[in-house]
PDB file of C-alpha atoms in Angstrom:
ATOM      1  CA  ASP A   1      61.934 -78.090  28.563  1.00 55.00           C
ATOM      2  CA  ALA A   2      64.557 -80.352  30.592  1.00 66.00           C
ATOM      3  CA  GLY A   3      63.231 -83.455  29.311  1.00 90.00           C
ATOM      4  CA  ILE A   4      61.237 -84.059  32.509  1.00 95.00           C
ATOM      5  CA  THR A   5      57.276 -85.477  33.020  1.00 96.00           C
ATOM      6  CA  GLN A   6      55.421 -85.955  35.877  1.00 97.00           C
ATOM      7  CA  SER A   7      52.412 -87.523  36.729  1.00 97.00           C
ATOM      8  CA  PRO A   8      49.492 -87.972  37.445  1.00 97.00           C
ATOM      9  CA  ARG A   9      49.344 -83.956  37.380  1.00 97.00           C
ATOM     10  CA  HIS A  10      46.718 -84.058  39.885  1.00 97.00           C
ATOM     11  CA  LYS A  11      45.535 -86.798  42.831  1.00 98.00           C
ATOM     12  CA  VAL A  12      42.789 -86.659  44.978  1.00 98.00           C
ATOM     13  CA  THR A  13      42.644 -90.297  47.090  1.00 97.00           C
ATOM     14  CA  GLU A  14      41.465 -91.862  50.228  1.00 97.00           C
ATOM     15  CA  THR A  15      43.275 -92.274  53.275  1.00 97.00           C
ATOM     16  CA  GLY A  16      44.210 -95.159  53.658  1.00 97.00           C
ATOM     17  CA  THR A  17      45.312 -96.377  50.039  1.00 97.00           C
ATOM     18  CA  PRO A  18      48.035 -96.751  48.043  1.00 96.00           C
ATOM     19  CA  VAL A  19      49.088 -93.822  45.754  1.00 97.00           C
ATOM     20  CA  THR A  20      52.475 -93.965  43.653  1.00 98.00           C
ATOM     21  CA  LEU A  21      54.088 -90.889  41.631  1.00 98.00           C
ATOM     22  CA  ARG A  22      55.801 -91.069  38.524  1.00 98.00           C
ATOM     23  CA  CYS A  23      58.986 -89.122  37.528  1.00 98.00           C
ATOM     24  CA  HIS A  24      60.137 -89.863  33.901  1.00 97.00           C
ATOM     25  CA  GLN A  25      63.376 -88.379  32.448  1.00 96.00           C
ATOM     26  CA  THR A  26      64.829 -88.456  28.823  1.00 94.00           C
ATOM     27  CA  GLU A  27      67.729 -87.199  29.509  1.00 88.00           C
ATOM     28  CA  ASN A  28      69.552 -90.288  30.712  1.00 89.00           C
ATOM     29  CA  HIS A  29      70.638 -88.618  33.771  1.00 91.00           C
ATOM     30  CA  ARG A  30      72.048 -90.386  37.327  1.00 91.00           C
ATOM     31  CA  TYR A  31      70.721 -88.022  40.028  1.00 92.00           C
ATOM     32  CA  MET A  32      66.981 -88.189  40.704  1.00 95.00           C
ATOM     33  CA  TYR A  33      64.650 -86.334  43.292  1.00 95.00           C
ATOM     34  CA  TRP A  34      61.511 -86.586  45.006  1.00 97.00           C
ATOM     35  CA  TYR A  35      60.745 -82.664  47.028  1.00 96.00           C
ATOM     36  CA  ARG A  36      57.049 -82.065  48.854  1.00 96.00           C
ATOM     37  CA  GLN A  37      56.252 -78.492  49.153  1.00 95.00           C
ATOM     38  CA  ASP A  38      53.784 -77.228  51.905  1.00 93.00           C
ATOM     39  CA  PRO A  39      52.908 -73.890  52.777  1.00 84.00           C
ATOM     40  CA  GLY A  40      55.540 -72.365  54.953  1.00 72.00           C
ATOM     41  CA  HIS A  41      58.104 -74.872  54.616  1.00 75.00           C
ATOM     42  CA  GLY A  42      59.501 -74.524  50.883  1.00 83.00           C
ATOM     43  CA  LEU A  43      60.643 -77.638  49.220  1.00 91.00           C
ATOM     44  CA  ARG A  44      61.724 -80.954  51.672  1.00 92.00           C
ATOM     45  CA  LEU A  45      63.462 -83.519  50.191  1.00 92.00           C
ATOM     46  CA  ILE A  46      61.903 -86.922  50.337  1.00 95.00           C
ATOM     47  CA  HIS A  47      64.251 -89.160  48.392  1.00 96.00           C
ATOM     48  CA  TYR A  48      66.806 -89.540  46.213  1.00 94.00           C
ATOM     49  CA  SER A  49      68.551 -91.665  43.955  1.00 95.00           C
ATOM     50  CA  TYR A  50      72.064 -91.485  42.480  1.00 92.00           C
ATOM     51  CA  GLY A  51      71.901 -94.525  40.259  1.00 92.00           C
ATOM     52  CA  VAL A  52      69.446 -97.456  38.799  1.00 94.00           C
ATOM     53  CA  LYS A  53      68.188 -99.783  42.204  1.00 93.00           C
ATOM     54  CA  ASP A  54      70.619 -96.830  44.594  1.00 94.00           C
ATOM     55  CA  THR A  55      68.443 -94.459  46.533  1.00 95.00           C
ATOM     56  CA  ASP A  56      68.980 -92.452  50.368  1.00 94.00           C
ATOM     57  CA  LYS A  57      66.631 -90.721  51.741  1.00 94.00           C
ATOM     58  CA  GLY A  58      66.635 -87.020  52.884  1.00 91.00           C
ATOM     59  CA  GLU A  59      65.171 -85.064  55.913  1.00 89.00           C
ATOM     60  CA  VAL A  60      60.967 -86.314  55.273  1.00 93.00           C
ATOM     61  CA  SER A  61      61.231 -89.748  54.349  1.00 95.00           C
ATOM     62  CA  ASP A  62      58.768 -91.525  57.046  1.00 96.00           C
ATOM     63  CA  GLY A  63      55.759 -93.423  54.919  1.00 96.00           C
ATOM     64  CA  TYR A  64      57.454 -93.074  51.449  1.00 98.00           C
ATOM     65  CA  SER A  65      59.371 -95.831  49.734  1.00 97.00           C
ATOM     66  CA  VAL A  66      60.716 -95.035  46.139  1.00 98.00           C
ATOM     67  CA  SER A  67      61.768 -97.466  43.268  1.00 97.00           C
ATOM     68  CA  ARG A  68      64.130 -97.250  40.199  1.00 97.00           C
ATOM     69  CA  SER A  69      64.635-100.070  38.435  1.00 96.00           C
ATOM     70  CA  LYS A  70      65.575 -98.183  35.064  1.00 96.00           C
ATOM     71  CA  THR A  71      67.382 -94.921  34.269  1.00 95.00           C
ATOM     72  CA  GLU A  72      64.358 -92.922  33.140  1.00 96.00           C
ATOM     73  CA  ASP A  73      62.030 -93.741  35.777  1.00 97.00           C
ATOM     74  CA  PHE A  74      61.558 -93.085  39.598  1.00 98.00           C
ATOM     75  CA  LEU A  75      58.678 -93.614  41.585  1.00 98.00           C
ATOM     76  CA  LEU A  76      57.399 -92.302  44.720  1.00 98.00           C
ATOM     77  CA  THR A  77      55.113 -94.559  47.057  1.00 98.00           C
ATOM     78  CA  LEU A  78      52.706 -93.512  49.522  1.00 97.00           C
ATOM     79  CA  GLU A  79      52.146 -96.854  50.839  1.00 93.00           C
ATOM     80  CA  SER A  80      49.100 -95.734  53.026  1.00 96.00           C
ATOM     81  CA  ALA A  81      48.099 -92.172  52.572  1.00 97.00           C
ATOM     82  CA  THR A  82      47.057 -89.953  55.073  1.00 97.00           C
ATOM     83  CA  SER A  83      46.049 -86.041  55.595  1.00 97.00           C
ATOM     84  CA  SER A  84      49.619 -85.361  56.486  1.00 96.00           C
ATOM     85  CA  GLN A  85      50.618 -86.612  53.368  1.00 97.00           C
ATOM     86  CA  THR A  86      48.573 -84.043  50.944  1.00 97.00           C
ATOM     87  CA  SER A  87      51.153 -81.459  49.488  1.00 98.00           C
ATOM     88  CA  VAL A  88      52.495 -80.569  46.305  1.00 97.00           C
ATOM     89  CA  TYR A  89      55.273 -82.985  45.116  1.00 98.00           C
ATOM     90  CA  PHE A  90      58.126 -81.740  42.336  1.00 97.00           C
ATOM     91  CA  CYS A  91      60.763 -84.624  41.249  1.00 97.00           C
ATOM     92  CA  ALA A  92      64.549 -83.334  40.585  1.00 95.00           C
ATOM     93  CA  ILE A  93      67.292 -84.351  37.442  1.00 93.00           C
ATOM     94  CA  ARG A  94      70.831 -83.276  37.717  1.00 89.00           C
ATOM     95  CA  PRO A  95      73.522 -83.683  35.992  1.00 84.00           C
ATOM     96  CA  THR A  96      76.789 -85.213  36.547  1.00 78.00           C
ATOM     97  CA  THR A  97      78.528 -83.800  33.864  1.00 76.00           C
ATOM     98  CA  GLY A  98      78.399 -79.741  32.541  1.00 72.00           C
ATOM     99  CA  ARG A  99      76.003 -77.617  34.682  1.00 75.00           C
ATOM    100  CA  LEU A 100      76.206 -80.515  37.509  1.00 73.00           C
ATOM    101  CA  ALA A 101      75.358 -77.165  40.196  1.00 76.00           C
ATOM    102  CA  GLU A 102      71.932 -77.048  38.036  1.00 86.00           C
ATOM    103  CA  ALA A 103      68.710 -79.074  38.609  1.00 89.00           C
ATOM    104  CA  PHE A 104      65.759 -79.299  36.898  1.00 92.00           C
ATOM    105  CA  PHE A 105      62.244 -79.650  37.998  1.00 94.00           C
ATOM    106  CA  GLY A 106      59.404 -80.921  37.035  1.00 96.00           C
ATOM    107  CA  GLN A 107      55.857 -79.544  36.739  1.00 95.00           C
ATOM    108  CA  GLY A 108      54.178 -81.317  40.021  1.00 97.00           C
ATOM    109  CA  THR A 109      52.041 -83.598  41.533  1.00 98.00           C
ATOM    110  CA  ARG A 110      49.017 -81.757  43.353  1.00 97.00           C
ATOM    111  CA  LEU A 111      48.330 -84.373  45.656  1.00 98.00           C
ATOM    112  CA  THR A 112      45.341 -84.278  48.448  1.00 97.00           C
ATOM    113  CA  VAL A 113      44.162 -87.136  50.329  1.00 97.00           C
ATOM    114  CA  VAL A 114      40.961 -86.932  51.978  1.00 97.00           C
TER     115      VAL A 114
ATOM    116  CA  ASP B   1      73.176 -78.293  58.143  1.00 60.00           C
ATOM    117  CA  ALA B   2      73.843 -74.153  58.237  1.00 63.00           C
ATOM    118  CA  LYS B   3      70.814 -72.472  57.080  1.00 86.00           C
ATOM    119  CA  THR B   4      69.695 -69.377  55.956  1.00 92.00           C
ATOM    120  CA  THR B   5      67.729 -66.603  56.346  1.00 94.00           C
ATOM    121  CA  GLN B   6      65.725 -64.167  53.736  1.00 95.00           C
ATOM    122  CA  PRO B   7      62.748 -61.640  54.407  1.00 96.00           C
ATOM    123  CA  ASN B   8      59.635 -63.080  53.633  1.00 94.00           C
ATOM    124  CA  SER B   9      58.772 -60.961  50.756  1.00 97.00           C
ATOM    125  CA  MET B  10      59.951 -57.920  49.062  1.00 97.00           C
ATOM    126  CA  GLU B  11      58.547 -55.367  46.097  1.00 97.00           C
ATOM    127  CA  SER B  12      59.644 -54.226  43.049  1.00 96.00           C
ATOM    128  CA  ASN B  13      58.651 -51.457  40.613  1.00 96.00           C
ATOM    129  CA  GLU B  14      58.781 -52.824  36.702  1.00 96.00           C
ATOM    130  CA  GLU B  15      62.332 -52.202  35.016  1.00 96.00           C
ATOM    131  CA  GLU B  16      64.040 -51.181  38.351  1.00 96.00           C
ATOM    132  CA  PRO B  17      66.944 -53.015  39.936  1.00 96.00           C
ATOM    133  CA  VAL B  18      66.384 -55.563  42.621  1.00 97.00           C
ATOM    134  CA  HIS B  19      68.460 -56.909  45.509  1.00 98.00           C
ATOM    135  CA  LEU B  20      67.062 -59.604  46.771  1.00 98.00           C
ATOM    136  CA  PRO B  21      69.353 -60.756  50.162  1.00 97.00           C
ATOM    137  CA  CYS B  22      70.596 -63.779  52.280  1.00 97.00           C
ATOM    138  CA  ASN B  23      72.326 -63.882  55.522  1.00 96.00           C
ATOM    139  CA  HIS B  24      74.325 -67.367  56.106  1.00 94.00           C
ATOM    140  CA  SER B  25      76.494 -66.485  58.805  1.00 93.00           C
ATOM    141  CA  THR B  26      77.199 -70.330  59.503  1.00 90.00           C
ATOM    142  CA  ILE B  27      78.475 -70.692  55.845  1.00 91.00           C
ATOM    143  CA  SER B  28      81.249 -73.172  55.891  1.00 88.00           C
ATOM    144  CA  GLY B  29      84.209 -72.761  53.708  1.00 87.00           C
ATOM    145  CA  THR B  30      83.061 -74.659  51.295  1.00 88.00           C
ATOM    146  CA  ASP B  31      79.491 -74.511  51.015  1.00 90.00           C
ATOM    147  CA  TYR B  32      78.480 -73.138  47.794  1.00 92.00           C
ATOM    148  CA  ILE B  33      75.791 -70.484  47.534  1.00 94.00           C
ATOM    149  CA  HIS B  34      73.361 -71.475  45.048  1.00 94.00           C
ATOM    150  CA  TRP B  35      69.771 -69.158  44.355  1.00 96.00           C
ATOM    151  CA  TYR B  36      66.618 -70.936  42.629  1.00 95.00           C
ATOM    152  CA  ARG B  37      63.159 -69.351  42.219  1.00 96.00           C
ATOM    153  CA  GLN B  38      60.077 -70.688  41.713  1.00 95.00           C
ATOM    154  CA  LEU B  39      57.327 -68.567  39.164  1.00 95.00           C
ATOM    155  CA  PRO B  40      53.164 -69.771  40.216  1.00 91.00           C
ATOM    156  CA  SER B  41      52.432 -72.848  39.566  1.00 90.00           C
ATOM    157  CA  GLN B  42      55.827 -74.080  38.651  1.00 93.00           C
ATOM    158  CA  GLY B  43      58.839 -75.961  39.894  1.00 94.00           C
ATOM    159  CA  PRO B  44      62.285 -74.223  40.663  1.00 94.00           C
ATOM    160  CA  GLU B  45      64.352 -73.121  38.439  1.00 94.00           C
ATOM    161  CA  TYR B  46      67.882 -72.205  38.329  1.00 94.00           C
ATOM    162  CA  VAL B  47      69.529 -68.693  38.689  1.00 96.00           C
ATOM    163  CA  ILE B  48      72.789 -68.567  39.596  1.00 95.00           C
ATOM    164  CA  HIS B  49      74.938 -70.063  42.193  1.00 94.00           C
ATOM    165  CA  GLY B  50      78.836 -69.051  43.625  1.00 94.00           C
ATOM    166  CA  LEU B  51      81.168 -70.188  46.139  1.00 93.00           C
ATOM    167  CA  THR B  52      84.043 -66.840  46.411  1.00 93.00           C
ATOM    168  CA  SER B  53      83.665 -64.129  43.719  1.00 92.00           C
ATOM    169  CA  ASN B  54      81.133 -62.029  42.719  1.00 94.00           C
ATOM    170  CA  VAL B  55      79.105 -64.231  39.496  1.00 94.00           C
ATOM    171  CA  ASN B  56      76.898 -63.153  36.645  1.00 95.00           C
ATOM    172  CA  ASN B  57      74.751 -64.878  33.935  1.00 92.00           C
ATOM    173  CA  ARG B  58      71.731 -63.843  31.638  1.00 91.00           C
ATOM    174  CA  MET B  59      69.194 -63.731  34.469  1.00 90.00           C
ATOM    175  CA  ALA B  60      71.099 -62.120  37.232  1.00 96.00           C
ATOM    176  CA  SER B  61      74.257 -61.941  39.179  1.00 97.00           C
ATOM    177  CA  LEU B  62      75.426 -63.314  42.596  1.00 98.00           C
ATOM    178  CA  ALA B  63      76.912 -60.688  45.173  1.00 98.00           C
ATOM    179  CA  ILE B  64      79.376 -62.633  47.869  1.00 97.00           C
ATOM    180  CA  ALA B  65      80.417 -60.776  51.046  1.00 96.00           C
ATOM    181  CA  GLU B  66      84.155 -61.068  51.867  1.00 95.00           C
ATOM    182  CA  ASP B  67      83.508 -63.437  54.953  1.00 95.00           C
ATOM    183  CA  ARG B  68      80.448 -65.103  52.724  1.00 95.00           C
ATOM    184  CA  LYS B  69      78.228 -64.800  55.454  1.00 95.00           C
ATOM    185  CA  SER B  70      75.863 -63.001  53.154  1.00 96.00           C
ATOM    186  CA  SER B  71      74.900 -62.332  50.374  1.00 97.00           C
ATOM    187  CA  THR B  72      72.610 -60.814  47.347  1.00 98.00           C
ATOM    188  CA  LEU B  73      71.096 -61.962  44.780  1.00 98.00           C
ATOM    189  CA  ILE B  74      70.794 -58.928  41.875  1.00 98.00           C
ATOM    190  CA  LEU B  75      68.243 -58.638  39.241  1.00 97.00           C
ATOM    191  CA  HIS B  76      69.204 -55.369  37.326  1.00 94.00           C
ATOM    192  CA  ARG B  77      65.654 -54.650  35.064  1.00 95.00           C
ATOM    193  CA  ALA B  78      62.669 -56.217  36.909  1.00 95.00           C
ATOM    194  CA  THR B  79      60.163 -57.631  34.743  1.00 96.00           C
ATOM    195  CA  LEU B  80      56.670 -58.757  35.431  1.00 96.00           C
ATOM    196  CA  ARG B  81      57.716 -62.144  34.502  1.00 95.00           C
ATOM    197  CA  ASP B  82      60.419 -62.257  37.828  1.00 97.00           C
ATOM    198  CA  ALA B  83      57.518 -62.022  40.289  1.00 97.00           C
ATOM    199  CA  ALA B  84      58.108 -65.457  41.742  1.00 97.00           C
ATOM    200  CA  VAL B  85      59.587 -67.082  45.275  1.00 96.00           C
ATOM    201  CA  TYR B  86      63.626 -66.754  45.249  1.00 97.00           C
ATOM    202  CA  TYR B  87      65.173 -69.116  47.071  1.00 95.00           C
ATOM    203  CA  CYS B  88      68.801 -69.355  48.303  1.00 95.00           C
ATOM    204  CA  ILE B  89      70.212 -72.649  49.505  1.00 93.00           C
ATOM    205  CA  LEU B  90      73.652 -73.535  50.507  1.00 91.00           C
ATOM    206  CA  ARG B  91      75.169 -76.722  49.529  1.00 88.00           C
ATOM    207  CA  PRO B  92      77.838 -78.328  51.032  1.00 84.00           C
ATOM    208  CA  GLN B  93      80.854 -79.026  47.961  1.00 79.00           C
ATOM    209  CA  TYR B  94      81.108 -81.945  47.561  1.00 76.00           C
ATOM    210  CA  ASN B  95      77.712 -82.919  48.280  1.00 78.00           C
ATOM    211  CA  PHE B  96      75.204 -81.784  45.669  1.00 75.00           C
ATOM    212  CA  ASN B  97      72.473 -83.885  47.571  1.00 75.00           C
ATOM    213  CA  LYS B  98      72.246 -82.201  50.403  1.00 71.00           C
ATOM    214  CA  PHE B  99      70.162 -79.516  48.772  1.00 75.00           C
ATOM    215  CA  TYR B 100      68.043 -77.775  51.500  1.00 78.00           C
ATOM    216  CA  PHE B 101      65.229 -75.166  50.336  1.00 83.00           C
ATOM    217  CA  GLY B 102      64.041 -72.948  52.788  1.00 83.00           C
ATOM    218  CA  SER B 103      60.560 -71.180  52.583  1.00 84.00           C
ATOM    219  CA  GLY B 104      62.423 -68.259  50.253  1.00 93.00           C
ATOM    220  CA  THR B 105      61.502 -64.607  49.703  1.00 96.00           C
ATOM    221  CA  LYS B 106      58.362 -63.492  47.733  1.00 96.00           C
ATOM    222  CA  LEU B 107      59.147 -61.240  44.780  1.00 98.00           C
ATOM    223  CA  ASN B 108      56.388 -58.954  43.712  1.00 97.00           C
ATOM    224  CA  VAL B 109      56.787 -56.302  40.626  1.00 97.00           C
ATOM    225  CA  LYS B 110      54.814 -53.609  40.149  1.00 96.00           C
ATOM    226  CA  PRO B 111      53.722 -51.998  36.750  1.00 94.00           C
TER     227      PRO B 111
END
């Protein structure tokens, strides 16, 4: 257990509603990431953060925003959910000392937009 | 970004070695080769990584071709718990944030 928790683990929401997913870590790592996983696409990077209030876009950032007001929390927001955002979302953290090459992933959040 | 090519699926017998190939013909001289795996209903987990030399750890071995255009992840004795999707990923030397997963290889292990 790498001290990373995602919430909720499962969510069903309606098209057009806002949704926020939370990633919480207890490791005090600087780098945090949000990925989505769809069948046939592996994992794709949405956004990442390299510190409090420091974030950047990944390869599939359209329709998503993120915020990081505390080191331990990285929030992913879908401002107006669409059916194409039905996916499994994974959060990851990465240390900046020691085992730099190893990212640790959460258990995932399964989001269904109906 | 350099891409990787892996077989969609492979099958192995329990307690036998498994060689999972990855082609990365457009790799640059400073790209690291990472392997992650994803067990069913879990997030990915780190397996091993390397640059030029072969690498060993408690989970697996990584054999890198001399021209670096391909690599092979070796599981020395497959167990049922090793059934997972294995991802081969290239990462630029100074950029840990460009970490793109492909579709991976689904490994089935038969008892």
